[in-house]
PDB file of C-alpha atoms in Angstrom:
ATOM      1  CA  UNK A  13       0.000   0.000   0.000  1.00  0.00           C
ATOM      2  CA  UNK A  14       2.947   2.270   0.848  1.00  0.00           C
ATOM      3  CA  UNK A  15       4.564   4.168  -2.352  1.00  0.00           C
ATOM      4  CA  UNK A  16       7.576   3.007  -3.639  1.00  0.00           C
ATOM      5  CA  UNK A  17       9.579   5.809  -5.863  1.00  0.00           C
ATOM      6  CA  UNK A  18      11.333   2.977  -8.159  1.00  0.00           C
ATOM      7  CA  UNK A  19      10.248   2.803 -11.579  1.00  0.00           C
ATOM      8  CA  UNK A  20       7.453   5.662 -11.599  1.00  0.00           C
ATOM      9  CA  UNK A  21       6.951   7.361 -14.540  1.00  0.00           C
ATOM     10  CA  UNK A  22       8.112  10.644 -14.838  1.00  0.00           C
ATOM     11  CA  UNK A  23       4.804  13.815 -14.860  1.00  0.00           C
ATOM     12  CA  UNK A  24       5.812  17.465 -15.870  1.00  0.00           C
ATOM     13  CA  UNK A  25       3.112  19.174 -13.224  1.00  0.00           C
ATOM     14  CA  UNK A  26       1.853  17.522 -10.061  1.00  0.00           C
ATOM     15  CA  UNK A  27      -0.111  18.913  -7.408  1.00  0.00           C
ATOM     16  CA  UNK A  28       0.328  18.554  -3.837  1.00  0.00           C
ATOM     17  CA  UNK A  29      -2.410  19.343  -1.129  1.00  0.00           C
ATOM     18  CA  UNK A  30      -2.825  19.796   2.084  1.00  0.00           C
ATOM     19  CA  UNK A  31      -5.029  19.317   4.913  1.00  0.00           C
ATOM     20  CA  UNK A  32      -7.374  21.763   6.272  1.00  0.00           C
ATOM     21  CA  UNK A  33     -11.060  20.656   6.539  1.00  0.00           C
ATOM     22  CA  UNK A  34     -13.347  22.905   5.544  1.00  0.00           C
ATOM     23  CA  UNK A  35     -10.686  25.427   3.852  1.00  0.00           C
ATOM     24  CA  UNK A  36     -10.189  22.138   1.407  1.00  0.00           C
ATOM     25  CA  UNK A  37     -12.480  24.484  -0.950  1.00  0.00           C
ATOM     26  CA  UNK A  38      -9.656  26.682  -1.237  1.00  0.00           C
ATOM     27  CA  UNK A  39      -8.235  24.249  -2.723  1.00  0.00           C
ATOM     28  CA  UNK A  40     -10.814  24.227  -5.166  1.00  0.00           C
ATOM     29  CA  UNK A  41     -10.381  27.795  -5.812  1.00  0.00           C
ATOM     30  CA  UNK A  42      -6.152  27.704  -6.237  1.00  0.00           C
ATOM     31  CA  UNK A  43      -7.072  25.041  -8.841  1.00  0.00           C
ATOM     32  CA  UNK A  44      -9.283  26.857 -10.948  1.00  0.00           C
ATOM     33  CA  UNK A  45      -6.947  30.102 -10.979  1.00  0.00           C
ATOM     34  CA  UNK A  46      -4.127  27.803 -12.036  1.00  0.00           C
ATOM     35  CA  UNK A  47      -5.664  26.164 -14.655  1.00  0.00           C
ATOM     36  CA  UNK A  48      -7.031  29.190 -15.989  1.00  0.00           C
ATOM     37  CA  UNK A  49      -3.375  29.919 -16.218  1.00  0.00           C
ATOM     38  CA  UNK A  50      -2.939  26.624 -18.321  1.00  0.00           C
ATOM     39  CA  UNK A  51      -0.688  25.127 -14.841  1.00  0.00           C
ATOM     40  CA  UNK A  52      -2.142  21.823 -15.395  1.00  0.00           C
ATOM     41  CA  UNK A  53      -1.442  18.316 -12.665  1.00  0.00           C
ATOM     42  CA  UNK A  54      -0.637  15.149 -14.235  1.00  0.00           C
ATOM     43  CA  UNK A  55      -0.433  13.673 -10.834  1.00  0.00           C
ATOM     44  CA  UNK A  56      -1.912  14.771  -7.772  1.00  0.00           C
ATOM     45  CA  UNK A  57      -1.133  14.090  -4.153  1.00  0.00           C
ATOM     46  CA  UNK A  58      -3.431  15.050  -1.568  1.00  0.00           C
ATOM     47  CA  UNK A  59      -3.724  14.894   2.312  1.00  0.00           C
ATOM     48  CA  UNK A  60      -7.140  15.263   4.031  1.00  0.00           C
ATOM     49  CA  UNK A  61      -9.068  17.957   2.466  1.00  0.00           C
ATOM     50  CA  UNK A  62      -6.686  18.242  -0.068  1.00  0.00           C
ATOM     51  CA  UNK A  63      -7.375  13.951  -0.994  1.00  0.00           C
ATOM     52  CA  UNK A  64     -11.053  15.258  -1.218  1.00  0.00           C
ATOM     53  CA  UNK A  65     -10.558  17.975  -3.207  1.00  0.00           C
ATOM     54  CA  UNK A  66      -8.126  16.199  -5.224  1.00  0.00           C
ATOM     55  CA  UNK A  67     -10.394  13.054  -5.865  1.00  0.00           C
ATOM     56  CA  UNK A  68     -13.245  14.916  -7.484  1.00  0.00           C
ATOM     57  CA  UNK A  69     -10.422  16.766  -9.789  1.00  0.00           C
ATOM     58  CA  UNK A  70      -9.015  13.833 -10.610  1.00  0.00           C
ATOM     59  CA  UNK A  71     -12.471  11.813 -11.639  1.00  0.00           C
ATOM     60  CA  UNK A  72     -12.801  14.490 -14.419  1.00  0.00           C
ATOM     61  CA  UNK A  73     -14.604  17.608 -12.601  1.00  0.00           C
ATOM     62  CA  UNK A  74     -14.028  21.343 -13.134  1.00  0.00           C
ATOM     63  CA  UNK A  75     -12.920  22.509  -9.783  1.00  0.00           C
ATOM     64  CA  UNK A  76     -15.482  25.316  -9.891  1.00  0.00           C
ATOM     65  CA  UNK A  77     -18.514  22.125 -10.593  1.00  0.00           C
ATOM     66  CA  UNK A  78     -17.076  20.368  -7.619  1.00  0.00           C
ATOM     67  CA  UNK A  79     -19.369  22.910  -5.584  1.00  0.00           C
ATOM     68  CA  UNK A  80     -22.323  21.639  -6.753  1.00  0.00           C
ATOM     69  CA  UNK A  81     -21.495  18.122  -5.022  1.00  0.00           C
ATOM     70  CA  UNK A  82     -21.640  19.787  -1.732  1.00  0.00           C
ATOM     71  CA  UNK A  83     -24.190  22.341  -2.291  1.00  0.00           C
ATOM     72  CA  UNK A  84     -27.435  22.179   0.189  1.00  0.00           C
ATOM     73  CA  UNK A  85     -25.146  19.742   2.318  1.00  0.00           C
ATOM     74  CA  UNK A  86     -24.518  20.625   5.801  1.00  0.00           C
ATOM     75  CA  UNK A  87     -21.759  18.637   8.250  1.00  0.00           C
ATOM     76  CA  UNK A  88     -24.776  16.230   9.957  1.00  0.00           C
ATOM     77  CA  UNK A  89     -25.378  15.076   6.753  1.00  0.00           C
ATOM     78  CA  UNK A  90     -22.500  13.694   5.959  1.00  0.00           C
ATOM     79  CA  UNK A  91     -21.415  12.393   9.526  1.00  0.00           C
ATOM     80  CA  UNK A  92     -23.192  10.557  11.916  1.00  0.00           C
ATOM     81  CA  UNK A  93     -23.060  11.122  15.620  1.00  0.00           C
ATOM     82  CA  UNK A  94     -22.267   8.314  18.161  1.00  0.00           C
ATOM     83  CA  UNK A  95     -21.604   7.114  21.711  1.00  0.00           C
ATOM     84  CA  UNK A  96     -17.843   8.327  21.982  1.00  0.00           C
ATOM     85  CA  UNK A  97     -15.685   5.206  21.725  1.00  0.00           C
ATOM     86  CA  UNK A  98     -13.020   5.922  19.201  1.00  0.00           C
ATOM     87  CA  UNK A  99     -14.724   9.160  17.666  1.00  0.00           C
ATOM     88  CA  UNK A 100     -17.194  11.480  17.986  1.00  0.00           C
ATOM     89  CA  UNK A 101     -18.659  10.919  14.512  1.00  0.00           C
ATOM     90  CA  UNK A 102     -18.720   8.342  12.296  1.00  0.00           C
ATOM     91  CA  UNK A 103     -17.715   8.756   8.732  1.00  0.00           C
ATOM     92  CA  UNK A 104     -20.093   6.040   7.089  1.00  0.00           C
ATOM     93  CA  UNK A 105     -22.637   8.697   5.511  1.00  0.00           C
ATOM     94  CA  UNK A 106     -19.544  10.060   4.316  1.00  0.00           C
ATOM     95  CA  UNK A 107     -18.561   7.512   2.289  1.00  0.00           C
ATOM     96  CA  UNK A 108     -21.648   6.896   0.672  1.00  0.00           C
ATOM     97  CA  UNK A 109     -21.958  10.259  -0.353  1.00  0.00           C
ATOM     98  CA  UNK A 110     -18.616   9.534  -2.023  1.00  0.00           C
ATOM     99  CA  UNK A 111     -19.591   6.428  -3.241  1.00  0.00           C
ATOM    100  CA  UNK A 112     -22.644   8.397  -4.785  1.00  0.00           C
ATOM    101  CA  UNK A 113     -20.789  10.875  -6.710  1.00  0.00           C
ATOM    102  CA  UNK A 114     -17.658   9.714  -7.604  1.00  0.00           C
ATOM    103  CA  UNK A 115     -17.408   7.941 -11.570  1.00  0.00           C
ATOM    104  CA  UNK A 116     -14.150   6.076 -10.455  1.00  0.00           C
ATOM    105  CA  UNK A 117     -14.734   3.457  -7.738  1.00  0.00           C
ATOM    106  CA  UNK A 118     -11.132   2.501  -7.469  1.00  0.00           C
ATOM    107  CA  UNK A 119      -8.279   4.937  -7.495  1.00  0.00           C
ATOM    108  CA  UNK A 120      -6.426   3.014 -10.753  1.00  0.00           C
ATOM    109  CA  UNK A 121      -9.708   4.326 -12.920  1.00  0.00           C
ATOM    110  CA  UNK A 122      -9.268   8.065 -12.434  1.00  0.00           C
ATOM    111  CA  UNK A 123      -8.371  10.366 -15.084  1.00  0.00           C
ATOM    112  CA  UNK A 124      -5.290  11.476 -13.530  1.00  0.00           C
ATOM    113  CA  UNK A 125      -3.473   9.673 -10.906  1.00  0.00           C
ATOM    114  CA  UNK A 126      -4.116  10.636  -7.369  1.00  0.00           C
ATOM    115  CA  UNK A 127      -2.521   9.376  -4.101  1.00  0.00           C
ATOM    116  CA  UNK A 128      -3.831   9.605  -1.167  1.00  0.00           C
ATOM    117  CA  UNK A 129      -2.018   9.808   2.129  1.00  0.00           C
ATOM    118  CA  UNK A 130      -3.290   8.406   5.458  1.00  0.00           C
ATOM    119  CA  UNK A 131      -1.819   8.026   8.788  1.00  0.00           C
ATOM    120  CA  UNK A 132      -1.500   4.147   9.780  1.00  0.00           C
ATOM    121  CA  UNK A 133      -2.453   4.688  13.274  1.00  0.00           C
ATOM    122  CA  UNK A 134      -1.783   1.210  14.140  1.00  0.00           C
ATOM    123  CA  UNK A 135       2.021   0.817  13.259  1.00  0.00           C
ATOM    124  CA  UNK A 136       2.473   4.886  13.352  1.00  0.00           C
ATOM    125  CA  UNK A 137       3.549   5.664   9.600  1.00  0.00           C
ATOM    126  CA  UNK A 138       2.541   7.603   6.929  1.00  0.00           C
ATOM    127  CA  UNK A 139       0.868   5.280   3.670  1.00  0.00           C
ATOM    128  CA  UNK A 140       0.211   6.391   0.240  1.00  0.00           C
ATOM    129  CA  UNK A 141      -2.758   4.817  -1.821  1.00  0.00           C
ATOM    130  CA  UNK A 142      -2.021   4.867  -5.153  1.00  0.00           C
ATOM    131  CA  UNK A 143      -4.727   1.852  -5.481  1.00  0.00           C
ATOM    132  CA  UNK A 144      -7.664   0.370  -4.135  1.00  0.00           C
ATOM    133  CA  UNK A 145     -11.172   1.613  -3.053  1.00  0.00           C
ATOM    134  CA  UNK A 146     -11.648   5.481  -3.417  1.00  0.00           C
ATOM    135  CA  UNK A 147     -13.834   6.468  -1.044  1.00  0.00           C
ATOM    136  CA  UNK A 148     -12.319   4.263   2.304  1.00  0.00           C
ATOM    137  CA  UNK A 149      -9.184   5.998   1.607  1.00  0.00           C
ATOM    138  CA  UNK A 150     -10.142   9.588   0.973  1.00  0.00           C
ATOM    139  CA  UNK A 151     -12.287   9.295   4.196  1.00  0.00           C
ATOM    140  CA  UNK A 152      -9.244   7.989   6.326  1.00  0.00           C
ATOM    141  CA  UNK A 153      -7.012  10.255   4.569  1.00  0.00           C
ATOM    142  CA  UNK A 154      -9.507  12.979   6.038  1.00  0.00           C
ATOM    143  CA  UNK A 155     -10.409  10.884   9.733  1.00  0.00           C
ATOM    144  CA  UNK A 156      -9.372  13.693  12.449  1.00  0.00           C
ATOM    145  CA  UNK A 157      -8.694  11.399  15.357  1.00  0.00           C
ATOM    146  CA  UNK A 158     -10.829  11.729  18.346  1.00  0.00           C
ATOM    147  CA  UNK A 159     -13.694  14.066  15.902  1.00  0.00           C
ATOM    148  CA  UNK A 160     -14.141  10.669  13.977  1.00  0.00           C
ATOM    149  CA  UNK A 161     -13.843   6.785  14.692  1.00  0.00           C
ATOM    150  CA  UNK A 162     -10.818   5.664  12.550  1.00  0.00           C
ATOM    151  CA  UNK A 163     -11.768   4.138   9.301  1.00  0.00           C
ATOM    152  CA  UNK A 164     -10.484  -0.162   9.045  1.00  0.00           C
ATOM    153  CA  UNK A 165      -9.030  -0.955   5.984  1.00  0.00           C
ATOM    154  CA  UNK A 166      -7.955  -4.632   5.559  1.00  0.00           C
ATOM    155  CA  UNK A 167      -7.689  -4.889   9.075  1.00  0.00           C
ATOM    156  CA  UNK A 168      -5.675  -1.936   9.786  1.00  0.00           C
ATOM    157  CA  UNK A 169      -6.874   1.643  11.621  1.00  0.00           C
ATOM    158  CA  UNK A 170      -6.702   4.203   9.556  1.00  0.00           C
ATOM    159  CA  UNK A 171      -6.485   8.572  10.520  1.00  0.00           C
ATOM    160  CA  UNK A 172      -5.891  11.912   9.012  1.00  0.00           C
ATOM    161  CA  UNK A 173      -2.635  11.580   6.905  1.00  0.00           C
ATOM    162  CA  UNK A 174      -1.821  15.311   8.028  1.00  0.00           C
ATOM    163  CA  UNK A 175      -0.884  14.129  11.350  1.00  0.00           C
ATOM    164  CA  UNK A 176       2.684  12.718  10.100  1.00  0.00           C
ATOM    165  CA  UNK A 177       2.420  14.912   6.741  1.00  0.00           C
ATOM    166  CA  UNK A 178       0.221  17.589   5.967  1.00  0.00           C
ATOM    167  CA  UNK A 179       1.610  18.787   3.130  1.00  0.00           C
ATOM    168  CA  UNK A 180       2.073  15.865   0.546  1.00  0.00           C
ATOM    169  CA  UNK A 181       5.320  17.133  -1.316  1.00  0.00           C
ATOM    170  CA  UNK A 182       7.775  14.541  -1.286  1.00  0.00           C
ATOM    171  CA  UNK A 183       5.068  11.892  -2.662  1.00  0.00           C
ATOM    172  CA  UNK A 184       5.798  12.989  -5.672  1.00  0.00           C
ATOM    173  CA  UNK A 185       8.769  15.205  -5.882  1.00  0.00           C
ATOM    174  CA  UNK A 186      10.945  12.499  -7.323  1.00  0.00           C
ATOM    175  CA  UNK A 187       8.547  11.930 -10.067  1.00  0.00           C
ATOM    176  CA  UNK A 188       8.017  15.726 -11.205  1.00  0.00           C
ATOM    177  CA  UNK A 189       9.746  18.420 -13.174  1.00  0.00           C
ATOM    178  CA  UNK A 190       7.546  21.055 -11.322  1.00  0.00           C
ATOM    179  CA  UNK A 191       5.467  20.732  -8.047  1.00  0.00           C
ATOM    180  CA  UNK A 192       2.657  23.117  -7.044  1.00  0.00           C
ATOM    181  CA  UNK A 193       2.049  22.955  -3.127  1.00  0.00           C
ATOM    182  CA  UNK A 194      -1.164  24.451  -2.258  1.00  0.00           C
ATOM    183  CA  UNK A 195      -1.017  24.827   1.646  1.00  0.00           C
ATOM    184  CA  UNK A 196      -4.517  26.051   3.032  1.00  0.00           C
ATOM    185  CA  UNK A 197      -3.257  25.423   6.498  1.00  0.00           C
ATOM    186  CA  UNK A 198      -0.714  27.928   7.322  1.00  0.00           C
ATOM    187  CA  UNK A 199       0.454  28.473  10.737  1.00  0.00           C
ATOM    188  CA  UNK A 200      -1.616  31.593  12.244  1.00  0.00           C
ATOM    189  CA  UNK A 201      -1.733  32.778  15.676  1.00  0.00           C
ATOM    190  CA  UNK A 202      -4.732  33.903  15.601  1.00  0.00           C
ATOM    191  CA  UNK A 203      -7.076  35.342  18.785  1.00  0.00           C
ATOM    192  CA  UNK A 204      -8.199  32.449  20.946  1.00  0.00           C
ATOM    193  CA  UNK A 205     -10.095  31.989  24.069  1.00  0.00           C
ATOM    194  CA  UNK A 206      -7.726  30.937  27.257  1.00  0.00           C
ATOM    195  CA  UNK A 207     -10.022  27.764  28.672  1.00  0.00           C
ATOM    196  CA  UNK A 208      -8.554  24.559  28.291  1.00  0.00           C
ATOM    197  CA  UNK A 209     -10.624  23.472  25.402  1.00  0.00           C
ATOM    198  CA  UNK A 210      -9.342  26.292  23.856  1.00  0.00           C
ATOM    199  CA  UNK A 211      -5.888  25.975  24.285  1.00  0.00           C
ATOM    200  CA  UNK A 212      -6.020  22.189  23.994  1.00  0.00           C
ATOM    201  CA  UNK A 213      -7.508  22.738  20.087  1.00  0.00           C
ATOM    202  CA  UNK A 214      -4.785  25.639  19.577  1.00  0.00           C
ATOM    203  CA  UNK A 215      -1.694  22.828  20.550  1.00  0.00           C
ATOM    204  CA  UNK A 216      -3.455  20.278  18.114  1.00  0.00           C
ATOM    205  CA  UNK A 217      -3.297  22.599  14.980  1.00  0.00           C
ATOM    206  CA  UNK A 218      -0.155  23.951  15.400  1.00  0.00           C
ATOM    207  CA  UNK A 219       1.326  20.638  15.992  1.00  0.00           C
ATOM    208  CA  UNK A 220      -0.250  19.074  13.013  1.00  0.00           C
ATOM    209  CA  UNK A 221       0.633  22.159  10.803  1.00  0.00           C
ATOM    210  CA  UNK A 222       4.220  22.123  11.530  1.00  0.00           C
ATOM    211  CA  UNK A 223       5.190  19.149   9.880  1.00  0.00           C
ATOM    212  CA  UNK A 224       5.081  20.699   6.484  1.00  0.00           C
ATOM    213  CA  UNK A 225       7.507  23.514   7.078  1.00  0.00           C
ATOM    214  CA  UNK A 226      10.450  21.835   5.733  1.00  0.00           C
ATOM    215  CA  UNK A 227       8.815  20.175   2.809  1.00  0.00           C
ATOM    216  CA  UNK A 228       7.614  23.893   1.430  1.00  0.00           C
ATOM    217  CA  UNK A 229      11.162  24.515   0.195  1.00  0.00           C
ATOM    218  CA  UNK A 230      10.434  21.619  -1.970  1.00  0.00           C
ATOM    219  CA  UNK A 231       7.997  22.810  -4.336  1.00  0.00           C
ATOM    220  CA  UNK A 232       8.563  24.722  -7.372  1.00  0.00           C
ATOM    221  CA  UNK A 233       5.307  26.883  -6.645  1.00  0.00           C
ATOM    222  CA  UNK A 234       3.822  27.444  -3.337  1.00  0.00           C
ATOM    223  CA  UNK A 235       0.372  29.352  -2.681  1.00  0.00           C
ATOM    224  CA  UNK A 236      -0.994  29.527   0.776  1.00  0.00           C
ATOM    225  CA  UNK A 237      -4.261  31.603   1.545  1.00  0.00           C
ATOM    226  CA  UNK A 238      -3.761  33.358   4.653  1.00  0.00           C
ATOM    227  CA  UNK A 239      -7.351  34.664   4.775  1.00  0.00           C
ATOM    228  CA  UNK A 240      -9.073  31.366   6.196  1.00  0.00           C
ATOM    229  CA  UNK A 241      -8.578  30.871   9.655  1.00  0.00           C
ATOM    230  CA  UNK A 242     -12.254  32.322  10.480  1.00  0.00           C
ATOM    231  CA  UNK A 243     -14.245  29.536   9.117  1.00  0.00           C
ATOM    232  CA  UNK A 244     -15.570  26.992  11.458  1.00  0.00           C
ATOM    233  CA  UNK A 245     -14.705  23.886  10.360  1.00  0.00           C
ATOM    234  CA  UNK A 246     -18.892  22.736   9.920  1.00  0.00           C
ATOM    235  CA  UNK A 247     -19.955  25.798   7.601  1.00  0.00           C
ATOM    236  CA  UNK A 248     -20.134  23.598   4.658  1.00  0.00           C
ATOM    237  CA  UNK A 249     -23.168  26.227   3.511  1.00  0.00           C
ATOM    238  CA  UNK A 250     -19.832  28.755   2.749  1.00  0.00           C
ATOM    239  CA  UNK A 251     -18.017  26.702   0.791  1.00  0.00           C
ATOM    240  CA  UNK A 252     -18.253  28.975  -2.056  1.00  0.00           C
ATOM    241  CA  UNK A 253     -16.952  31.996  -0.228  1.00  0.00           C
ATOM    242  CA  UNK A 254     -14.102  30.023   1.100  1.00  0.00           C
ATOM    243  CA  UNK A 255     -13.661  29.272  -3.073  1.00  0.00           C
ATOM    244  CA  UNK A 256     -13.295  32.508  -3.676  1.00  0.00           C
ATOM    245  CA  UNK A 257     -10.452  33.379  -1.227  1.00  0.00           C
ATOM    246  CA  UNK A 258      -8.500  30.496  -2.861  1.00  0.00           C
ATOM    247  CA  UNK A 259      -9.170  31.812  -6.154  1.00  0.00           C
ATOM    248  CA  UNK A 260      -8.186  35.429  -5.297  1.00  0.00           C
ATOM    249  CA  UNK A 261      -5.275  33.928  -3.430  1.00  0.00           C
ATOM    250  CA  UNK A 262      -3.559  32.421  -5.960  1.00  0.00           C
ATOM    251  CA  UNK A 263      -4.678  34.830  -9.118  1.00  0.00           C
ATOM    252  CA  UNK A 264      -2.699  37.096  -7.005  1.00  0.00           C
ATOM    253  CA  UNK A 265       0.414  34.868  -6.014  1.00  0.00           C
ATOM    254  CA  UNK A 266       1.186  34.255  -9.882  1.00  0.00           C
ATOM    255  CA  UNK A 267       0.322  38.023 -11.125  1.00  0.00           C
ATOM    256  CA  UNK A 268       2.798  39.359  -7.817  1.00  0.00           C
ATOM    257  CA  UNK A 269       5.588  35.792  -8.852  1.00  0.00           C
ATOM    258  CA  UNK A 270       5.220  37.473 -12.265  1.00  0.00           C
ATOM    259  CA  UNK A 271       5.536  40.844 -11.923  1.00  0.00           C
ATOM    260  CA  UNK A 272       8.720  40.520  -9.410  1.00  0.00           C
ATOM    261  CA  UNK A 273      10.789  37.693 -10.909  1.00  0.00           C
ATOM    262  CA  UNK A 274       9.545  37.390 -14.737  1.00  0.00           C
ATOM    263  CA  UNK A 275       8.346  34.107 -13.623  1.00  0.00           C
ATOM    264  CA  UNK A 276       6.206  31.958 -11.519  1.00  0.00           C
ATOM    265  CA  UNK A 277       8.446  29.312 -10.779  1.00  0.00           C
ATOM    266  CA  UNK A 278      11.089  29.576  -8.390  1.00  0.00           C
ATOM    267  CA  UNK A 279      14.486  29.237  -9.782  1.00  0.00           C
ATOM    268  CA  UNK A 280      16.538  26.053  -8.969  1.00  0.00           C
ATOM    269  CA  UNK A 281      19.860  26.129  -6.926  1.00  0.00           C
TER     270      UNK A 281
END
């Protein structure tokens, strides 16, 4: 199930993407700008929201039509409350709805290639589905431990793949002449509240968004919207908003990359 690097064939453009819950529509939003500015993946590697995002790229929608999936949607729909054992949530309504709108049911029959990164809670590694069912892996690839139960693939426990690597880079840096990493979970220090809840929630996001400093000196194009951190992560109803901000984001990024160097990429060493 893990990736192995030998062999793979070699993709001008991939994409990598984080995590970030709801701000995955972001994501969305980057995508559109960048392939309005003919920046095209031939491989895409996404973490979490950015696997979700990703997927529904990947099985041959317009970023901008991914919307419609989700419109009228709210959070209870596609979670399911229970008795807190291993989760507050379960993610089975989830999957269906994946199940129910995805063309591909396995991740070999998508247009492009997509892998999908997962945290193997049982052995503590990082894995990489580059085959297999599409809709157990995206919704492990996006299981926040503790929020949801951990989804069981062939026997194993599966949870967010952002908690060991939120920002997919190195999946596919080997494989790539160019790398766009869209990070829509920047580190912000934002206001908070000082209960322990509070604080508690505060540790757990910067932790988890730390582990992709290093690898964002490893992409040949990096946008991060910085305008996202007031969104709760259950206001699926402004998912087109949080679009936008992506869009604007990166529209931006290249026009400013442009303007200063003569060039969006950055320039090797």
């Amino acid at each position: 199930m893990e990736t192995k690097n030998a062999n793979l064939k070699k993709h001008n453009i991939g994409y990598a993407l984080s995590g970030g819950f709801i701000k995955g529509f972001a994501h969305l939003g980057v995508m559109q700008a960048l392939l309005e500015h003919d920046i095209k993946p031939e491989i895409i590697s996404g973490v979490s929201a950015g696997a979700l995002a990703g997927v529904f790229y990947a099985d041959g929608n317009e970023p901008y039509k991914v919307l419609n999936f989700f419109s009228g949607h709210k959070f209870q729909d596609l979670t399911k409350m229970v008795i807190p054992k291993m989760g507050l949530f379960d993610l089975t309504d989830f999957i269906d709805f994946l199940k129910s709108n995805l063309k591909a049911k396995n991740l070999e029959e998508l247009k492009v290639p997509l892998i999908v990164t997962a945290t193997d809670f049982d052995h503590g590694r990082s894995v990489h589905f580059r085959k297999g069912e599409i809709a157990e892996r995206v919704a492990a690839s996006c299981c926040m431990p503790v929020m949801f139960n951990p989804v069981k693939i062939n026997g194993t426990h599966y949870v967010d793949g952002g908690l060991l690597m939120n920002l997919p880079v190195h999946t596919i840096r080997k494989e790539c002449d160019k790398v766009v990493a869209i990070n829509v979970s920047p580190i912000e220090a934002e206001k908070y509240k000082m209960n322990i809840v509070s604080i508690a929630l505060r540790s757990y996001h910067f932790m988890f968004r730390a582990n992709g400093f290093a690898v964002r000196e490893n992409c040949d194009l990096l946008i991060e919207p910085y305008n996202l951190s007031g969104y709760s992560n259950r206001e699926l109803e402004k998912a087109e908003e949080i679009f936008k901000q992506g869009y604007d984001t990166a529209t931006e990024t290249l026009a400013r990359l442009e303007k200063e160097n003569g060039s969006i990429w950055a320039e090797k060493e």
